[in-house]
């Protein structure tokens, strides 16, 4: 009797058999003619080749084209509002947008100039490019990925060439928003020139070797990695960027560990490493507790730069905020404080300290509410299924220990993309997980497919 009633219920017209879940490889491809894809690509190419681009745009009187990516960032803000606030009805998206607007006003009060507020808005706008990748896998943007890959090789070529010849844009000065800046400055470290190649400075040249390697290596074989990783490391060494060199080595160790695992265990390990990378937030605190004063330089003079961050970069902004805006410990001191807008457009220039850490710098600008934001961001990363976002989370968490990553904009875009899943409503996020699980990276890469 039970079997009969059960069979009749299954045959009833109200019963619908579940539709087969699409595999990750069957997700619809998203073309390059998409606002967030265009914006990311423009920022990557602009920032990676900023030295050369600034120089030739100035020579041809086409300086206005420099701001084209910023226009697409504004379009991404509108897309964010339409997708995740109006249509998605995400409360987190609403609160994020409102508090960014509030922080922009507080920043205007702190900086004292409208030009400073405009610069702060331009600074924060690219994060919405990253946010617009919510509920979208980078693997869906095959054309975008294909256009990002050449940046890795061109950047390396530029660094190698700059070790032999001096490019015409080295030392070239230009004016933007009333402030004079240089397209590329020639830096020296330990009697070595810090080579920038086609970028605006050596740090950005090293960053783009690293971040484009992260994008490219995700689905490449171990043979490709064994060939090109040493080349990338040598190019970064030529830039004398110790931070990026160390981060690249740590990322390679993570990558090798993942590839050595059985196929079914690779993706869970990648996600686990992404979660563990948030422990890097505590690194400055630990260093300040144990090595303040001359704790590191007494060991080796090679730690002078890190010692300066411990004693000044990570501590002085809080001392100055107590003097300039005590309420900032509750509200934050606003967008642009202790960031490049304060250096360029502020009546508090004498209090400017470069904050060489993304999480400290962002906490200063937004205040304690940023901690709540990070709780949601970490929770979202724990459910992210995109190997590019998870790889980017590891890369950026390691990189931003000693880098603010707000200018140029590409680093901020990567952070925004890594955290973007937090704007997906829970039901939609669970649906995404159901579609993608179970998954396991492929042998020749981390290609997601059914186990």
Short mmCIF file of C-alpha atoms in Angstrom, two decimals:
data_model
loop_
_atom_site.label_atom_id
_atom_site.label_comp_id
_atom_site.label_asym_id
_atom_site.label_seq_id
_atom_site.Cartn_x
_atom_site.Cartn_y
_atom_site.Cartn_z
CA UNK A 1 0.00 0.00 0.00
CA UNK A 2 2.82 2.36 0.89
CA UNK A 3 4.61 1.64 -2.37
CA UNK A 4 1.46 2.21 -4.35
CA UNK A 5 0.67 5.58 -2.76
CA UNK A 6 4.27 6.58 -3.14
CA UNK A 7 4.20 5.70 -6.83
CA UNK A 8 0.97 7.59 -7.37
CA UNK A 9 2.39 10.68 -5.71
CA UNK A 10 5.40 10.54 -7.98
CA UNK A 11 3.15 10.23 -11.00
CA UNK A 12 0.90 13.08 -9.92
CA UNK A 13 0.84 16.13 -12.16
CA UNK A 14 2.14 18.34 -9.32
CA UNK A 15 5.38 16.42 -9.10
CA UNK A 16 8.34 17.80 -11.05
CA UNK A 17 11.57 15.90 -11.40
CA UNK A 18 14.57 18.04 -10.45
CA UNK A 19 16.42 19.50 -13.41
CA UNK A 20 19.97 18.29 -13.85
CA UNK A 21 22.45 20.70 -12.30
CA UNK A 22 24.87 22.24 -14.77
CA UNK A 23 28.55 21.56 -14.23
CA UNK A 24 31.06 24.33 -13.63
CA UNK A 25 32.38 23.84 -17.14
CA UNK A 26 28.83 24.35 -18.45
CA UNK A 27 28.37 27.79 -16.87
CA UNK A 28 27.44 30.30 -19.57
CA UNK A 29 30.40 32.14 -21.01
CA UNK A 30 30.45 35.90 -20.45
CA UNK A 31 31.97 37.89 -23.29
CA UNK A 32 34.49 40.69 -23.07
CA UNK A 33 31.78 43.26 -23.86
CA UNK A 34 30.68 43.40 -20.26
CA UNK A 35 31.12 46.43 -18.01
CA UNK A 36 33.18 44.78 -15.26
CA UNK A 37 35.32 42.83 -17.77
CA UNK A 38 36.10 45.96 -19.77
CA UNK A 39 36.85 47.96 -16.62
CA UNK A 40 39.19 45.31 -15.17
CA UNK A 41 41.02 44.91 -18.46
CA UNK A 42 41.45 48.67 -18.87
CA UNK A 43 42.77 49.09 -15.34
CA UNK A 44 45.17 46.17 -15.71
CA UNK A 45 46.65 47.47 -18.96
CA UNK A 46 46.73 51.08 -17.72
CA UNK A 47 48.45 50.21 -14.44
CA UNK A 48 50.81 47.60 -15.89
CA UNK A 49 52.11 49.97 -18.58
CA UNK A 50 51.46 53.29 -16.82
CA UNK A 51 54.94 54.73 -17.38
CA UNK A 52 54.89 54.27 -21.14
CA UNK A 53 51.20 55.07 -21.48
CA UNK A 54 51.41 58.36 -19.56
CA UNK A 55 54.39 59.44 -21.61
CA UNK A 56 52.91 58.76 -25.03
CA UNK A 57 49.45 60.06 -24.14
CA UNK A 58 51.08 63.32 -23.08
CA UNK A 59 53.14 63.54 -26.27
CA UNK A 60 50.05 63.02 -28.42
CA UNK A 61 47.90 65.39 -26.29
CA UNK A 62 45.51 62.55 -25.48
CA UNK A 63 45.88 62.73 -21.69
CA UNK A 64 42.11 62.54 -21.28
CA UNK A 65 42.20 58.87 -22.34
CA UNK A 66 44.05 58.12 -19.11
CA UNK A 67 40.76 58.48 -17.23
CA UNK A 68 38.78 56.11 -19.48
CA UNK A 69 38.97 53.21 -16.98
CA UNK A 70 37.58 55.52 -14.29
CA UNK A 71 34.49 56.13 -16.43
CA UNK A 72 33.90 52.38 -16.58
CA UNK A 73 34.39 52.21 -12.81
CA UNK A 74 31.49 54.69 -12.47
CA UNK A 75 29.43 52.44 -14.70
CA UNK A 76 30.29 49.53 -12.40
CA UNK A 77 28.89 51.50 -9.46
CA UNK A 78 25.60 51.80 -11.35
CA UNK A 79 25.75 48.10 -12.26
CA UNK A 80 26.37 47.26 -8.58
CA UNK A 81 23.31 49.25 -7.54
CA UNK A 82 21.13 47.68 -10.25
CA UNK A 83 22.29 44.07 -9.76
CA UNK A 84 22.71 43.71 -6.02
CA UNK A 85 20.58 46.47 -4.48
CA UNK A 86 17.59 47.02 -6.77
CA UNK A 87 17.35 43.54 -8.24
CA UNK A 88 19.24 41.40 -5.71
CA UNK A 89 17.91 43.27 -2.63
CA UNK A 90 21.13 42.55 -0.73
CA UNK A 91 21.14 44.31 2.63
CA UNK A 92 24.94 44.03 2.82
CA UNK A 93 25.21 45.78 -0.57
CA UNK A 94 22.94 48.61 0.64
CA UNK A 95 24.89 49.11 3.86
CA UNK A 96 28.25 48.95 2.05
CA UNK A 97 27.22 51.62 -0.44
CA UNK A 98 25.76 53.88 2.26
CA UNK A 99 28.80 53.64 4.51
CA UNK A 100 31.18 54.31 1.64
CA UNK A 101 29.15 57.46 0.90
CA UNK A 102 29.32 58.42 4.60
CA UNK A 103 33.09 57.76 4.66
CA UNK A 104 33.45 59.98 1.60
CA UNK A 105 31.81 62.85 3.53
CA UNK A 106 33.94 62.21 6.64
CA UNK A 107 37.00 62.17 4.41
CA UNK A 108 36.01 65.56 3.00
CA UNK A 109 35.82 66.94 6.56
CA UNK A 110 39.21 65.43 7.39
CA UNK A 111 41.01 66.47 4.20
CA UNK A 112 39.49 69.93 4.03
CA UNK A 113 39.40 70.27 0.24
CA UNK A 114 36.85 69.29 -2.41
CA UNK A 115 39.75 68.13 -4.63
CA UNK A 116 40.68 65.70 -1.86
CA UNK A 117 37.14 64.30 -1.80
CA UNK A 118 37.15 63.94 -5.59
CA UNK A 119 40.48 62.12 -5.41
CA UNK A 120 39.08 59.85 -2.67
CA UNK A 121 36.05 59.00 -4.80
CA UNK A 122 38.32 58.17 -7.73
CA UNK A 123 40.40 56.03 -5.36
CA UNK A 124 37.49 53.92 -4.05
CA UNK A 125 35.48 53.59 -7.31
CA UNK A 126 37.55 50.64 -8.68
CA UNK A 127 36.50 48.41 -5.78
CA UNK A 128 33.04 48.27 -7.37
CA UNK A 129 34.64 46.74 -10.47
CA UNK A 130 35.65 43.82 -8.28
CA UNK A 131 32.29 43.74 -6.48
CA UNK A 132 30.53 43.31 -9.84
CA UNK A 133 32.07 39.82 -10.15
CA UNK A 134 29.64 38.62 -7.47
CA UNK A 135 28.03 35.30 -8.50
CA UNK A 136 30.27 35.19 -11.57
CA UNK A 137 33.23 32.87 -12.06
CA UNK A 138 36.33 34.21 -13.78
CA UNK A 139 36.30 30.98 -15.76
CA UNK A 140 33.22 32.36 -17.52
CA UNK A 141 35.30 35.29 -18.83
CA UNK A 142 37.48 33.30 -21.21
CA UNK A 143 38.17 36.27 -23.49
CA UNK A 144 39.11 38.42 -20.48
CA UNK A 145 41.53 35.78 -19.22
CA UNK A 146 43.05 35.41 -22.69
CA UNK A 147 43.74 39.16 -22.75
CA UNK A 148 45.19 39.23 -19.23
CA UNK A 149 47.76 36.51 -19.93
CA UNK A 150 49.96 38.62 -22.30
CA UNK A 151 50.51 41.18 -19.52
CA UNK A 152 52.70 38.62 -17.73
CA UNK A 153 55.05 38.24 -20.69
CA UNK A 154 55.07 41.91 -21.74
CA UNK A 155 55.83 43.06 -18.18
CA UNK A 156 58.77 40.66 -17.95
CA UNK A 157 60.09 41.84 -21.32
CA UNK A 158 59.81 45.46 -20.15
CA UNK A 159 61.77 44.75 -16.96
CA UNK A 160 64.52 42.93 -18.87
CA UNK A 161 64.75 45.74 -21.44
CA UNK A 162 64.94 48.44 -18.76
CA UNK A 163 68.00 46.68 -17.35
CA UNK A 164 69.75 47.38 -20.67
CA UNK A 165 68.34 50.71 -21.82
CA UNK A 166 66.79 53.74 -20.17
CA UNK A 167 63.26 54.33 -21.42
CA UNK A 168 62.28 57.91 -22.34
CA UNK A 169 59.48 58.00 -19.74
CA UNK A 170 61.85 57.51 -16.78
CA UNK A 171 61.64 60.73 -14.75
CA UNK A 172 58.88 62.15 -16.97
CA UNK A 173 56.68 64.54 -14.94
CA UNK A 174 53.00 65.19 -15.60
CA UNK A 175 50.16 67.02 -13.90
CA UNK A 176 46.91 65.41 -12.80
CA UNK A 177 44.08 67.09 -10.90
CA UNK A 178 46.41 69.97 -10.07
CA UNK A 179 49.20 67.78 -8.63
CA UNK A 180 52.53 67.10 -10.32
CA UNK A 181 53.59 63.47 -10.45
CA UNK A 182 56.15 61.36 -12.30
CA UNK A 183 55.33 58.64 -14.80
CA UNK A 184 58.33 56.64 -13.64
CA UNK A 185 60.86 57.43 -10.95
CA UNK A 186 64.31 55.91 -10.91
CA UNK A 187 64.82 54.35 -7.50
CA UNK A 188 67.96 52.77 -6.12
CA UNK A 189 68.21 50.05 -3.47
CA UNK A 190 71.51 48.65 -2.19
CA UNK A 191 73.32 50.23 -5.18
CA UNK A 192 70.90 48.53 -7.58
CA UNK A 193 68.43 50.35 -9.83
CA UNK A 194 64.82 49.42 -9.11
CA UNK A 195 63.68 48.57 -12.62
CA UNK A 196 60.10 49.42 -13.57
CA UNK A 197 59.94 48.39 -17.21
CA UNK A 198 56.78 49.77 -18.79
CA UNK A 199 55.11 50.43 -15.40
CA UNK A 200 55.11 53.61 -13.35
CA UNK A 201 57.31 52.19 -10.61
CA UNK A 202 59.15 49.02 -9.71
CA UNK A 203 56.53 47.90 -7.16
CA UNK A 204 53.81 47.87 -9.82
CA UNK A 205 56.05 46.09 -12.32
CA UNK A 206 56.72 43.37 -9.75
CA UNK A 207 53.04 43.23 -8.78
CA UNK A 208 51.90 42.60 -12.35
CA UNK A 209 54.44 39.85 -12.87
CA UNK A 210 53.01 38.25 -9.74
CA UNK A 211 49.27 38.79 -10.16
CA UNK A 212 49.20 37.83 -13.84
CA UNK A 213 51.19 34.71 -12.96
CA UNK A 214 48.41 33.89 -10.46
CA UNK A 215 45.79 34.30 -13.19
CA UNK A 216 47.78 32.39 -15.80
CA UNK A 217 49.11 29.51 -13.71
CA UNK A 218 45.68 28.52 -12.34
CA UNK A 219 44.96 26.33 -15.37
CA UNK A 220 48.46 25.62 -16.61
CA UNK A 221 50.45 22.40 -16.26
CA UNK A 222 53.31 21.93 -13.81
CA UNK A 223 55.67 21.99 -16.78
CA UNK A 224 54.54 25.52 -17.67
CA UNK A 225 54.92 26.58 -14.03
CA UNK A 226 58.40 25.05 -13.77
CA UNK A 227 59.50 26.98 -16.86
CA UNK A 228 57.93 30.38 -16.20
CA UNK A 229 57.98 30.68 -12.41
CA UNK A 230 61.81 31.07 -12.30
CA UNK A 231 61.62 33.65 -15.09
CA UNK A 232 58.99 35.59 -13.16
CA UNK A 233 61.01 35.37 -9.94
CA UNK A 234 64.12 36.68 -11.68
CA UNK A 235 62.16 39.57 -13.20
CA UNK A 236 60.77 40.47 -9.76
CA UNK A 237 64.31 40.28 -8.32
CA UNK A 238 65.41 42.86 -10.90
CA UNK A 239 62.74 45.25 -9.58
CA UNK A 240 64.28 44.77 -6.09
CA UNK A 241 60.76 44.43 -4.64
CA UNK A 242 61.45 42.18 -1.66
CA UNK A 243 57.79 42.09 -0.69
CA UNK A 244 56.62 40.75 -4.05
CA UNK A 245 59.54 38.33 -4.32
CA UNK A 246 58.72 36.84 -0.91
CA UNK A 247 55.01 36.68 -1.68
CA UNK A 248 55.66 35.00 -5.05
CA UNK A 249 57.79 32.34 -3.35
CA UNK A 250 55.11 31.69 -0.71
CA UNK A 251 52.41 31.50 -3.38
CA UNK A 252 54.50 29.02 -5.39
CA UNK A 253 54.89 26.83 -2.31
CA UNK A 254 51.11 26.84 -1.85
CA UNK A 255 50.62 26.03 -5.53
CA UNK A 256 53.08 23.13 -5.45
CA UNK A 257 51.48 21.69 -2.30
CA UNK A 258 48.06 21.80 -3.95
CA UNK A 259 49.31 20.14 -7.14
CA UNK A 260 50.96 17.35 -5.16
CA UNK A 261 47.66 16.32 -3.59
CA UNK A 262 45.25 13.73 -5.03
CA UNK A 263 42.81 15.28 -7.47
CA UNK A 264 39.77 15.22 -5.16
CA UNK A 265 41.63 17.04 -2.38
CA UNK A 266 42.99 19.96 -4.39
CA UNK A 267 40.03 22.32 -4.35
CA UNK A 268 39.27 21.85 -0.62
CA UNK A 269 42.95 22.58 0.10
CA UNK A 270 42.84 25.72 -2.07
CA UNK A 271 39.82 27.00 -0.16
CA UNK A 272 41.45 26.06 3.15
CA UNK A 273 44.59 28.01 2.22
CA UNK A 274 42.47 31.01 1.20
CA UNK A 275 40.83 30.98 4.62
CA UNK A 276 44.15 30.57 6.43
CA UNK A 277 45.61 33.51 4.48
CA UNK A 278 43.39 35.85 6.51
CA UNK A 279 45.70 35.13 9.45
CA UNK A 280 48.03 37.59 7.72
CA UNK A 281 45.79 40.36 9.10
CA UNK A 282 47.39 39.68 12.50
CA UNK A 283 50.99 39.84 11.24
CA UNK A 284 51.44 43.62 11.83
CA UNK A 285 50.00 43.29 15.34
CA UNK A 286 52.41 40.45 16.19
CA UNK A 287 55.37 42.34 14.73
CA UNK A 288 54.50 45.53 16.63
CA UNK A 289 54.17 43.62 19.92
CA UNK A 290 57.46 41.73 19.63
CA UNK A 291 59.72 43.92 17.45
CA UNK A 292 58.85 47.58 18.15
CA UNK A 293 61.85 49.84 18.63
CA UNK A 294 64.91 48.29 17.00
CA UNK A 295 64.04 44.61 17.43
CA UNK A 296 64.55 43.72 13.76
CA UNK A 297 67.37 46.08 12.78
CA UNK A 298 69.41 44.72 15.68
CA UNK A 299 69.23 41.36 13.91
CA UNK A 300 70.02 42.68 10.41
CA UNK A 301 70.09 46.08 8.68
CA UNK A 302 68.24 44.38 5.84
CA UNK A 303 65.08 44.63 7.94
CA UNK A 304 65.23 48.44 8.07
CA UNK A 305 62.22 48.89 5.77
CA UNK A 306 60.09 46.48 7.80
CA UNK A 307 61.26 48.09 11.05
CA UNK A 308 60.15 51.48 9.73
CA UNK A 309 56.70 50.06 9.02
CA UNK A 310 56.49 48.63 12.55
CA UNK A 311 57.55 51.86 14.26
CA UNK A 312 55.96 54.45 11.99
CA UNK A 313 53.71 53.28 9.16
CA UNK A 314 51.47 51.06 11.29
CA UNK A 315 51.41 53.10 14.52
CA UNK A 316 51.76 56.84 13.84
CA UNK A 317 48.40 57.22 11.98
CA UNK A 318 46.54 56.23 15.17
CA UNK A 319 48.59 58.75 17.18
CA UNK A 320 47.81 61.50 14.66
CA UNK A 321 44.12 60.58 14.46
CA UNK A 322 43.85 61.03 18.24
CA UNK A 323 45.12 64.58 17.72
CA UNK A 324 43.27 65.45 14.49
CA UNK A 325 39.93 63.61 14.72
CA UNK A 326 39.30 61.60 17.91
CA UNK A 327 35.80 60.69 16.68
CA UNK A 328 37.57 58.82 13.90
CA UNK A 329 38.12 55.92 16.29
CA UNK A 330 34.34 55.41 16.01
CA UNK A 331 33.53 56.59 12.50
CA UNK A 332 36.90 56.24 10.80
CA UNK A 333 38.74 59.30 9.53
CA UNK A 334 37.08 58.97 6.12
CA UNK A 335 38.09 58.04 2.60
CA UNK A 336 41.49 59.38 1.66
CA UNK A 337 42.93 59.87 5.14
CA UNK A 338 46.48 58.55 5.46
CA UNK A 339 46.26 57.64 1.80
CA UNK A 340 47.40 59.37 -1.38
CA UNK A 341 44.51 61.93 -1.40
CA UNK A 342 45.87 63.30 1.88
CA UNK A 343 49.35 63.45 0.39
CA UNK A 344 48.14 65.32 -2.72
CA UNK A 345 45.09 67.36 -1.63
CA UNK A 346 44.90 68.14 2.07
CA UNK A 347 45.64 70.82 4.64
CA UNK A 348 47.04 68.06 6.87
CA UNK A 349 49.99 67.11 4.69
CA UNK A 350 52.43 67.40 7.60
CA UNK A 351 50.54 64.56 9.31
CA UNK A 352 50.65 62.27 6.31
CA UNK A 353 52.14 58.82 6.96
CA UNK A 354 52.09 56.11 4.27
CA UNK A 355 50.17 53.20 5.77
CA UNK A 356 51.79 50.13 4.23
CA UNK A 357 49.06 47.62 5.01
CA UNK A 358 45.65 47.27 3.35
CA UNK A 359 43.69 46.23 6.43
CA UNK A 360 45.18 48.89 8.74
CA UNK A 361 44.70 51.59 6.09
CA UNK A 362 41.10 50.57 5.45
CA UNK A 363 40.32 50.30 9.18
CA UNK A 364 41.60 53.86 9.63
CA UNK A 365 39.30 55.15 6.89
CA UNK A 366 36.14 53.23 7.85
CA UNK A 367 36.51 52.59 11.56
CA UNK A 368 35.30 49.56 13.59
CA UNK A 369 32.47 48.79 11.15
CA UNK A 370 35.17 47.48 8.80
CA UNK A 371 35.58 44.55 11.20
CA UNK A 372 31.94 43.60 10.59
CA UNK A 373 32.49 43.94 6.84
CA UNK A 374 35.42 41.53 7.09
CA UNK A 375 33.32 38.99 9.00
CA UNK A 376 30.92 38.86 6.04
CA UNK A 377 33.80 38.87 3.55
CA UNK A 378 35.57 35.93 5.21
CA UNK A 379 32.27 34.02 5.44
CA UNK A 380 31.74 34.62 1.70
CA UNK A 381 35.24 33.42 0.83
CA UNK A 382 34.58 30.22 2.80
CA UNK A 383 31.78 29.45 0.31
CA UNK A 384 33.45 30.71 -2.86
CA UNK A 385 33.79 28.13 -5.64
CA UNK A 386 35.85 30.20 -8.11
CA UNK A 387 39.49 29.09 -8.12
CA UNK A 388 40.60 32.48 -9.47
CA UNK A 389 38.95 34.33 -6.58
CA UNK A 390 40.38 31.91 -4.03
CA UNK A 391 43.85 32.15 -5.58
CA UNK A 392 43.49 35.94 -5.63
CA UNK A 393 42.52 35.91 -1.95
CA UNK A 394 45.74 34.10 -1.04
CA UNK A 395 47.83 36.34 -3.29
CA UNK A 396 46.37 39.65 -2.07
CA UNK A 397 46.31 38.73 1.62
CA UNK A 398 50.02 37.95 1.44
CA UNK A 399 50.85 40.96 -0.75
CA UNK A 400 48.98 43.53 1.36
CA UNK A 401 50.85 42.74 4.60
CA UNK A 402 53.26 45.52 3.64
CA UNK A 403 51.35 47.26 0.80
CA UNK A 404 48.30 49.55 1.03
CA UNK A 405 47.04 48.50 -2.44
CA UNK A 406 44.79 51.51 -3.11
CA UNK A 407 46.85 53.04 -5.86
CA UNK A 408 47.16 52.04 -8.60
CA UNK A 409 43.70 50.55 -8.67
CA UNK A 410 44.30 46.99 -9.90
CA UNK A 411 45.15 45.64 -6.46
CA UNK A 412 41.92 47.07 -5.02
CA UNK A 413 39.94 45.47 -7.86
CA UNK A 414 41.42 42.07 -7.02
CA UNK A 415 40.48 42.48 -3.35
CA UNK A 416 36.96 43.55 -4.32
CA UNK A 417 36.59 40.51 -6.58
CA UNK A 418 37.85 38.18 -3.85
CA UNK A 419 35.20 39.49 -1.41
CA UNK A 420 32.42 39.91 -3.98
CA UNK A 421 30.37 36.83 -3.04
CA UNK A 422 29.27 38.56 0.16
CA UNK A 423 26.68 40.49 -1.86
CA UNK A 424 24.93 37.34 -3.07
CA UNK A 425 21.79 36.53 -1.08
CA UNK A 426 22.03 33.32 0.93
CA UNK A 427 19.58 31.41 -1.29
CA UNK A 428 21.50 32.38 -4.42
CA UNK A 429 24.81 31.48 -2.78
CA UNK A 430 23.50 28.06 -1.75
CA UNK A 431 22.28 27.53 -5.32
CA UNK A 432 25.74 28.39 -6.63
CA UNK A 433 27.29 25.87 -4.25
CA UNK A 434 24.83 23.19 -5.32
CA UNK A 435 25.66 23.84 -8.96
CA UNK A 436 29.39 23.61 -8.38
CA UNK A 437 29.61 20.76 -5.88
CA UNK A 438 31.14 18.30 -5.79
CA UNK A 439 34.13 19.61 -7.69
CA UNK A 440 37.76 18.63 -7.94
CA UNK A 441 40.60 20.34 -9.78
CA UNK A 442 41.91 18.67 -12.89
CA UNK A 443 45.33 17.09 -13.20
CA UNK A 444 46.80 19.78 -15.42
CA UNK A 445 45.37 22.65 -13.46
CA UNK A 446 42.58 23.52 -11.09
CA UNK A 447 39.81 23.02 -13.60
CA UNK A 448 36.57 22.41 -11.70
CA UNK A 449 34.63 19.34 -12.71
CA UNK A 450 32.46 16.66 -11.08
CA UNK A 451 34.30 14.25 -8.82
#
